[in-house]
Amino acid sequence: MTLSERVYRVLLKTYPAAYRKAYGEPMALTFRDQVRNAASSSKLALLWMRTLADWPPTAFARHLEKWSGTNAQKSIVVAQHNAAGFFARELTVEDLLFAVLQVDRPLADTLLDEAAVNAIRREIVRLARRKQRKRSALFTVPWSVEFFRVITRATEEAKLAGLPRADTRHFIASILLEEGTVASSLLRHHGVDRARDLGS
Amino acid sequence: MSIEPLTPAVFHILLALTRGERHGYGIMQDVEEQTNSQFRMGPGTLYGTLKRMLEAGLVAEAGERSDPERQEERRRYYRLTALGREAAVTEAERLEALLATARNRKLLKHSTPRTA
């Protein structure tokens, strides 16, 4: 077993036990194949860069599956999908807000009127286009620090409230707390208030 | 899991499996080939996506066996299900229609509007 594979097997321990039991060995063998195919040290370094970008969001997403409700999970998938479509460098809080408004229409309708939803979506698309790069090397766009914080906070709040899962409402509440982001400003600008609209 | 529209990762995996049963690394290599190496899928993305696709019935496990190129090591193979094939066809048709609209609206460079 190569040093790379040994290190990768340590990283695999960060995935949930049940997932690791089902997919840990195939993942390690697939990584072994990738290492064998990396013919030079520069290619191996590149492989590690890609692997390290792929690892945190996918490990966290597997943990999140235990805590997130259907709409919340779907929002993260849609956010990834949209960000990949824009060849984004990282997954942002704005991507998450866009996805929540897309996935959970009843929640969007409760919080905002249609004109406000469209205005927010237009602003986020404009922002994404401005940040767009020519191409991306990965399917899983790495999470930004702010995105990670929003998801973690939402998950923790759901746990504190004694709920089995976080849902899109927790995401919106958490986005509002992420001051300094465009997503938080857009929600406030259109009158969404954490205490009044989300009961927290 | 909603299967329409498919995420890029799901669609590329379905496309890879239209060529027959593949193990994880085989799928990765096929995706690289499909995209001229512009997109690469890490093991975390690949197996996370395969898990969701298995749950949605788009793919199925096709047993474990040795890779002909690596006799000593057994690999888990995956195959397309009838639902997976149907989803891939639906997605391809959706993208084709979308592309036709984009062409008709002269959104693409060198595009010639087509009549329906």
Short mmCIF file of N, CA and C in Angstrom, two decimals, chain A residues 4-121:
data_model
loop_
_atom_site.label_atom_id
_atom_site.label_comp_id
_atom_site.label_asym_id
_atom_site.label_seq_id
_atom_site.Cartn_x
_atom_site.Cartn_y
_atom_site.Cartn_z
N SER A 4 0.29 7.42 -0.20
CA SER A 4 -0.92 8.17 -0.60
C SER A 4 -2.18 7.41 -0.20
N GLU A 5 -2.18 6.12 -0.47
CA GLU A 5 -3.38 5.34 -0.15
C GLU A 5 -3.60 5.27 1.36
N ARG A 6 -2.48 5.16 2.10
CA ARG A 6 -2.61 5.11 3.57
C ARG A 6 -3.24 6.40 4.09
N VAL A 7 -2.76 7.54 3.53
CA VAL A 7 -3.30 8.85 3.96
C VAL A 7 -4.78 8.94 3.57
N TYR A 8 -5.09 8.48 2.35
CA TYR A 8 -6.48 8.56 1.90
C TYR A 8 -7.40 7.73 2.79
N ARG A 9 -6.90 6.57 3.24
CA ARG A 9 -7.72 5.73 4.11
C ARG A 9 -7.98 6.41 5.46
N VAL A 10 -7.05 7.26 5.89
CA VAL A 10 -7.28 8.04 7.12
C VAL A 10 -8.39 9.06 6.87
N LEU A 11 -8.34 9.71 5.69
CA LEU A 11 -9.38 10.71 5.37
C LEU A 11 -10.76 10.05 5.33
N LEU A 12 -10.79 8.81 4.87
CA LEU A 12 -12.08 8.11 4.76
C LEU A 12 -12.77 7.94 6.11
N LYS A 13 -11.95 7.99 7.18
CA LYS A 13 -12.54 7.82 8.53
C LYS A 13 -13.44 8.99 8.91
N THR A 14 -13.37 10.09 8.15
CA THR A 14 -14.24 11.24 8.47
C THR A 14 -15.64 11.07 7.90
N TYR A 15 -15.86 10.06 7.05
CA TYR A 15 -17.21 9.81 6.52
C TYR A 15 -17.99 9.01 7.58
N PRO A 16 -19.33 9.09 7.56
CA PRO A 16 -20.11 8.34 8.56
C PRO A 16 -19.82 6.83 8.47
N ALA A 17 -19.89 6.17 9.62
CA ALA A 17 -19.51 4.75 9.68
C ALA A 17 -20.31 3.89 8.70
N ALA A 18 -21.63 4.11 8.65
CA ALA A 18 -22.47 3.27 7.78
C ALA A 18 -22.10 3.46 6.31
N TYR A 19 -21.84 4.72 5.95
CA TYR A 19 -21.45 5.01 4.56
C TYR A 19 -20.10 4.38 4.26
N ARG A 20 -19.18 4.50 5.25
CA ARG A 20 -17.83 3.95 5.07
C ARG A 20 -17.87 2.44 4.88
N LYS A 21 -18.77 1.83 5.64
CA LYS A 21 -18.89 0.37 5.55
C LYS A 21 -19.32 -0.05 4.14
N ALA A 22 -20.24 0.73 3.57
CA ALA A 22 -20.76 0.38 2.24
C ALA A 22 -19.82 0.80 1.12
N TYR A 23 -19.17 1.97 1.27
CA TYR A 23 -18.43 2.53 0.13
C TYR A 23 -16.95 2.80 0.40
N GLY A 24 -16.50 2.63 1.64
CA GLY A 24 -15.11 2.95 1.98
C GLY A 24 -14.10 2.19 1.15
N GLU A 25 -14.28 0.86 1.05
CA GLU A 25 -13.30 0.04 0.32
C GLU A 25 -13.30 0.36 -1.18
N PRO A 26 -14.48 0.43 -1.84
CA PRO A 26 -14.45 0.82 -3.25
C PRO A 26 -13.82 2.19 -3.48
N MET A 27 -14.05 3.14 -2.54
CA MET A 27 -13.44 4.47 -2.69
C MET A 27 -11.92 4.38 -2.59
N ALA A 28 -11.44 3.58 -1.63
CA ALA A 28 -9.98 3.44 -1.46
C ALA A 28 -9.37 2.77 -2.70
N LEU A 29 -10.05 1.76 -3.24
CA LEU A 29 -9.52 1.08 -4.43
C LEU A 29 -9.54 2.01 -5.65
N THR A 30 -10.58 2.83 -5.74
CA THR A 30 -10.65 3.78 -6.86
C THR A 30 -9.51 4.79 -6.75
N PHE A 31 -9.27 5.25 -5.51
CA PHE A 31 -8.16 6.19 -5.31
C PHE A 31 -6.82 5.51 -5.65
N ARG A 32 -6.70 4.22 -5.28
CA ARG A 32 -5.48 3.47 -5.61
C ARG A 32 -5.25 3.48 -7.13
N ASP A 33 -6.34 3.25 -7.88
CA ASP A 33 -6.24 3.28 -9.35
C ASP A 33 -5.80 4.65 -9.84
N GLN A 34 -6.33 5.68 -9.22
CA GLN A 34 -5.94 7.04 -9.63
C GLN A 34 -4.45 7.28 -9.36
N VAL A 35 -3.99 6.81 -8.20
CA VAL A 35 -2.57 6.99 -7.86
C VAL A 35 -1.69 6.26 -8.87
N ARG A 36 -2.09 5.03 -9.23
CA ARG A 36 -1.31 4.25 -10.21
C ARG A 36 -1.23 4.97 -11.55
N ASN A 37 -2.29 5.67 -11.86
CA ASN A 37 -2.35 6.35 -13.16
C ASN A 37 -1.61 7.68 -13.17
N ALA A 38 -1.31 8.19 -11.98
CA ALA A 38 -0.57 9.45 -11.89
C ALA A 38 0.91 9.14 -12.10
N ALA A 39 1.36 9.28 -13.35
CA ALA A 39 2.68 8.78 -13.72
C ALA A 39 3.85 9.60 -13.17
N SER A 40 3.62 10.84 -12.81
CA SER A 40 4.73 11.67 -12.33
C SER A 40 4.36 12.32 -11.00
N SER A 41 5.37 12.88 -10.35
CA SER A 41 5.10 13.51 -9.05
C SER A 41 4.19 14.73 -9.20
N SER A 42 4.31 15.43 -10.34
CA SER A 42 3.45 16.61 -10.53
C SER A 42 1.99 16.16 -10.72
N LYS A 43 1.79 15.02 -11.42
CA LYS A 43 0.43 14.52 -11.59
C LYS A 43 -0.14 14.02 -10.26
N LEU A 44 0.74 13.45 -9.44
CA LEU A 44 0.29 12.99 -8.13
C LEU A 44 -0.10 14.19 -7.26
N ALA A 45 0.68 15.26 -7.35
CA ALA A 45 0.36 16.47 -6.58
C ALA A 45 -0.99 17.04 -7.01
N LEU A 46 -1.23 17.02 -8.33
CA LEU A 46 -2.49 17.51 -8.87
C LEU A 46 -3.66 16.65 -8.39
N LEU A 47 -3.41 15.33 -8.38
CA LEU A 47 -4.45 14.40 -7.91
C LEU A 47 -4.80 14.70 -6.45
N TRP A 48 -3.76 14.97 -5.65
CA TRP A 48 -4.02 15.27 -4.24
C TRP A 48 -4.78 16.58 -4.06
N MET A 49 -4.46 17.56 -4.92
CA MET A 49 -5.18 18.85 -4.83
C MET A 49 -6.67 18.62 -5.11
N ARG A 50 -6.94 17.81 -6.13
CA ARG A 50 -8.34 17.55 -6.48
C ARG A 50 -9.02 16.73 -5.38
N THR A 51 -8.28 15.77 -4.85
CA THR A 51 -8.87 14.91 -3.82
C THR A 51 -9.18 15.71 -2.56
N LEU A 52 -8.29 16.63 -2.22
CA LEU A 52 -8.51 17.44 -1.01
C LEU A 52 -9.65 18.45 -1.21
N ALA A 53 -9.91 18.81 -2.46
CA ALA A 53 -11.07 19.69 -2.73
C ALA A 53 -12.36 18.88 -2.69
N ASP A 54 -12.28 17.62 -3.07
CA ASP A 54 -13.46 16.75 -3.15
C ASP A 54 -13.88 16.22 -1.78
N TRP A 55 -12.89 16.06 -0.90
CA TRP A 55 -13.14 15.37 0.36
C TRP A 55 -14.04 16.11 1.36
N PRO A 56 -13.73 17.38 1.78
CA PRO A 56 -14.57 17.98 2.84
C PRO A 56 -16.05 18.12 2.47
N PRO A 57 -16.39 18.66 1.28
CA PRO A 57 -17.83 18.79 1.01
C PRO A 57 -18.57 17.46 0.92
N THR A 58 -17.90 16.45 0.39
CA THR A 58 -18.61 15.17 0.25
C THR A 58 -18.74 14.46 1.60
N ALA A 59 -17.69 14.56 2.43
CA ALA A 59 -17.77 13.93 3.77
C ALA A 59 -18.86 14.63 4.59
N PHE A 60 -18.86 15.97 4.53
CA PHE A 60 -19.85 16.71 5.31
C PHE A 60 -21.26 16.44 4.79
N ALA A 61 -21.39 16.35 3.48
CA ALA A 61 -22.72 16.10 2.88
C ALA A 61 -23.28 14.75 3.33
N ARG A 62 -22.40 13.75 3.47
CA ARG A 62 -22.88 12.44 3.93
C ARG A 62 -23.36 12.52 5.38
N HIS A 63 -22.66 13.31 6.21
CA HIS A 63 -23.12 13.49 7.60
C HIS A 63 -24.44 14.25 7.62
N LEU A 64 -24.50 15.24 6.76
CA LEU A 64 -25.68 16.11 6.72
C LEU A 64 -26.94 15.33 6.34
N GLU A 65 -26.77 14.29 5.55
CA GLU A 65 -27.93 13.50 5.13
C GLU A 65 -28.72 12.98 6.32
N LYS A 66 -28.00 12.77 7.43
CA LYS A 66 -28.68 12.25 8.62
C LYS A 66 -29.53 13.33 9.28
N TRP A 67 -29.14 14.61 9.03
CA TRP A 67 -29.79 15.70 9.76
C TRP A 67 -30.71 16.56 8.93
N SER A 68 -30.62 16.48 7.63
CA SER A 68 -31.38 17.40 6.79
C SER A 68 -32.67 16.77 6.28
N GLY A 69 -33.72 17.59 6.25
CA GLY A 69 -34.98 17.16 5.66
C GLY A 69 -34.85 17.14 4.15
N THR A 70 -35.84 16.61 3.48
CA THR A 70 -35.77 16.42 2.04
C THR A 70 -35.48 17.72 1.28
N ASN A 71 -36.21 18.79 1.60
CA ASN A 71 -36.00 20.05 0.89
C ASN A 71 -34.61 20.62 1.16
N ALA A 72 -34.12 20.42 2.37
CA ALA A 72 -32.79 20.93 2.70
C ALA A 72 -31.73 20.19 1.88
N GLN A 73 -31.84 18.87 1.84
CA GLN A 73 -30.89 18.07 1.05
C GLN A 73 -30.94 18.47 -0.42
N LYS A 74 -32.17 18.59 -0.89
CA LYS A 74 -32.36 18.92 -2.31
C LYS A 74 -31.78 20.30 -2.62
N SER A 75 -31.90 21.23 -1.66
CA SER A 75 -31.36 22.57 -1.88
C SER A 75 -29.85 22.54 -2.06
N ILE A 76 -29.19 21.70 -1.27
CA ILE A 76 -27.73 21.61 -1.39
C ILE A 76 -27.34 21.01 -2.75
N VAL A 77 -28.09 19.98 -3.15
CA VAL A 77 -27.82 19.36 -4.46
C VAL A 77 -28.04 20.38 -5.59
N VAL A 78 -29.15 21.13 -5.49
CA VAL A 78 -29.46 22.12 -6.52
C VAL A 78 -28.41 23.25 -6.51
N ALA A 79 -27.99 23.66 -5.31
CA ALA A 79 -26.96 24.70 -5.21
C ALA A 79 -25.67 24.24 -5.91
N GLN A 80 -25.30 22.97 -5.66
CA GLN A 80 -24.12 22.39 -6.31
C GLN A 80 -24.29 22.41 -7.82
N HIS A 81 -25.47 21.98 -8.25
CA HIS A 81 -25.78 21.89 -9.67
C HIS A 81 -25.65 23.27 -10.32
N ASN A 82 -26.26 24.27 -9.70
CA ASN A 82 -26.24 25.62 -10.25
C ASN A 82 -24.82 26.18 -10.27
N ALA A 83 -24.10 25.97 -9.16
CA ALA A 83 -22.73 26.50 -9.08
C ALA A 83 -21.83 25.84 -10.13
N ALA A 84 -22.01 24.51 -10.32
CA ALA A 84 -21.21 23.81 -11.34
C ALA A 84 -21.55 24.36 -12.72
N GLY A 85 -22.84 24.68 -12.94
CA GLY A 85 -23.27 25.23 -14.22
C GLY A 85 -22.62 26.58 -14.51
N PHE A 86 -22.31 27.32 -13.45
CA PHE A 86 -21.66 28.62 -13.62
C PHE A 86 -20.14 28.51 -13.50
N PHE A 87 -19.65 27.26 -13.41
CA PHE A 87 -18.21 27.02 -13.25
C PHE A 87 -17.66 27.84 -12.07
N ALA A 88 -18.41 27.86 -11.00
CA ALA A 88 -18.02 28.66 -9.84
C ALA A 88 -16.79 28.08 -9.15
N ARG A 89 -16.03 28.95 -8.53
CA ARG A 89 -14.85 28.50 -7.80
C ARG A 89 -15.25 27.84 -6.48
N GLU A 90 -16.30 28.38 -5.87
CA GLU A 90 -16.75 27.82 -4.60
C GLU A 90 -18.25 28.00 -4.46
N LEU A 91 -18.82 27.18 -3.60
CA LEU A 91 -20.26 27.23 -3.36
C LEU A 91 -20.53 28.32 -2.32
N THR A 92 -21.37 29.28 -2.66
CA THR A 92 -21.56 30.43 -1.78
C THR A 92 -22.92 30.39 -1.08
N VAL A 93 -23.07 31.27 -0.10
CA VAL A 93 -24.35 31.41 0.60
C VAL A 93 -25.43 31.85 -0.38
N GLU A 94 -25.03 32.64 -1.39
CA GLU A 94 -25.99 33.11 -2.40
C GLU A 94 -26.51 31.91 -3.21
N ASP A 95 -25.62 30.96 -3.51
CA ASP A 95 -26.06 29.75 -4.23
C ASP A 95 -27.11 29.01 -3.40
N LEU A 96 -26.88 28.97 -2.09
CA LEU A 96 -27.82 28.26 -1.21
C LEU A 96 -29.17 28.97 -1.18
N LEU A 97 -29.13 30.31 -1.06
CA LEU A 97 -30.39 31.06 -1.03
C LEU A 97 -31.17 30.86 -2.34
N PHE A 98 -30.45 30.93 -3.45
CA PHE A 98 -31.09 30.73 -4.76
C PHE A 98 -31.76 29.35 -4.81
N ALA A 99 -31.04 28.35 -4.33
CA ALA A 99 -31.56 26.97 -4.38
C ALA A 99 -32.78 26.80 -3.47
N VAL A 100 -32.72 27.40 -2.26
CA VAL A 100 -33.86 27.28 -1.34
C VAL A 100 -35.10 27.90 -1.96
N LEU A 101 -34.93 29.08 -2.58
CA LEU A 101 -36.08 29.75 -3.22
C LEU A 101 -36.62 28.93 -4.39
N GLN A 102 -35.72 28.17 -5.02
CA GLN A 102 -36.11 27.33 -6.16
C GLN A 102 -36.80 26.05 -5.69
N VAL A 103 -36.27 25.46 -4.63
CA VAL A 103 -36.75 24.14 -4.19
C VAL A 103 -38.01 24.25 -3.32
N ASP A 104 -37.98 25.19 -2.38
CA ASP A 104 -39.10 25.28 -1.42
C ASP A 104 -39.98 26.48 -1.75
N ARG A 105 -40.80 26.32 -2.77
CA ARG A 105 -41.67 27.43 -3.19
C ARG A 105 -42.64 27.86 -2.09
N PRO A 106 -43.24 26.93 -1.34
CA PRO A 106 -44.14 27.37 -0.27
C PRO A 106 -43.44 28.29 0.74
N LEU A 107 -42.20 27.97 1.10
CA LEU A 107 -41.47 28.82 2.03
C LEU A 107 -41.17 30.18 1.38
N ALA A 108 -40.74 30.14 0.12
CA ALA A 108 -40.47 31.39 -0.60
C ALA A 108 -41.71 32.28 -0.64
N ASP A 109 -42.86 31.67 -0.89
CA ASP A 109 -44.11 32.43 -0.97
C ASP A 109 -44.52 33.00 0.38
N THR A 110 -44.16 32.30 1.44
CA THR A 110 -44.47 32.78 2.79
C THR A 110 -43.63 34.01 3.13
N LEU A 111 -42.37 33.97 2.71
CA LEU A 111 -41.44 35.03 3.12
C LEU A 111 -41.45 36.25 2.21
N LEU A 112 -41.70 36.01 0.91
CA LEU A 112 -41.49 37.08 -0.07
C LEU A 112 -42.59 37.08 -1.11
N ASP A 113 -42.84 38.25 -1.72
CA ASP A 113 -43.77 38.22 -2.86
C ASP A 113 -42.98 37.83 -4.11
N GLU A 114 -43.71 37.56 -5.18
CA GLU A 114 -43.07 37.02 -6.38
C GLU A 114 -42.03 37.97 -6.97
N ALA A 115 -42.34 39.27 -6.93
CA ALA A 115 -41.39 40.25 -7.49
C ALA A 115 -40.08 40.23 -6.71
N ALA A 116 -40.18 40.08 -5.39
CA ALA A 116 -38.96 40.05 -4.56
C ALA A 116 -38.15 38.78 -4.85
N VAL A 117 -38.85 37.64 -5.01
CA VAL A 117 -38.14 36.38 -5.32
C VAL A 117 -37.39 36.55 -6.64
N ASN A 118 -38.07 37.10 -7.64
CA ASN A 118 -37.42 37.28 -8.94
C ASN A 118 -36.26 38.25 -8.86
N ALA A 119 -36.43 39.32 -8.08
CA ALA A 119 -35.35 40.31 -7.94
C ALA A 119 -34.12 39.67 -7.28
N ILE A 120 -34.35 38.88 -6.26
CA ILE A 120 -33.23 38.21 -5.56
C ILE A 120 -32.53 37.24 -6.52
N ARG A 121 -33.33 36.47 -7.25
CA ARG A 121 -32.75 35.49 -8.16
C ARG A 121 -31.93 36.18 -9.25
#
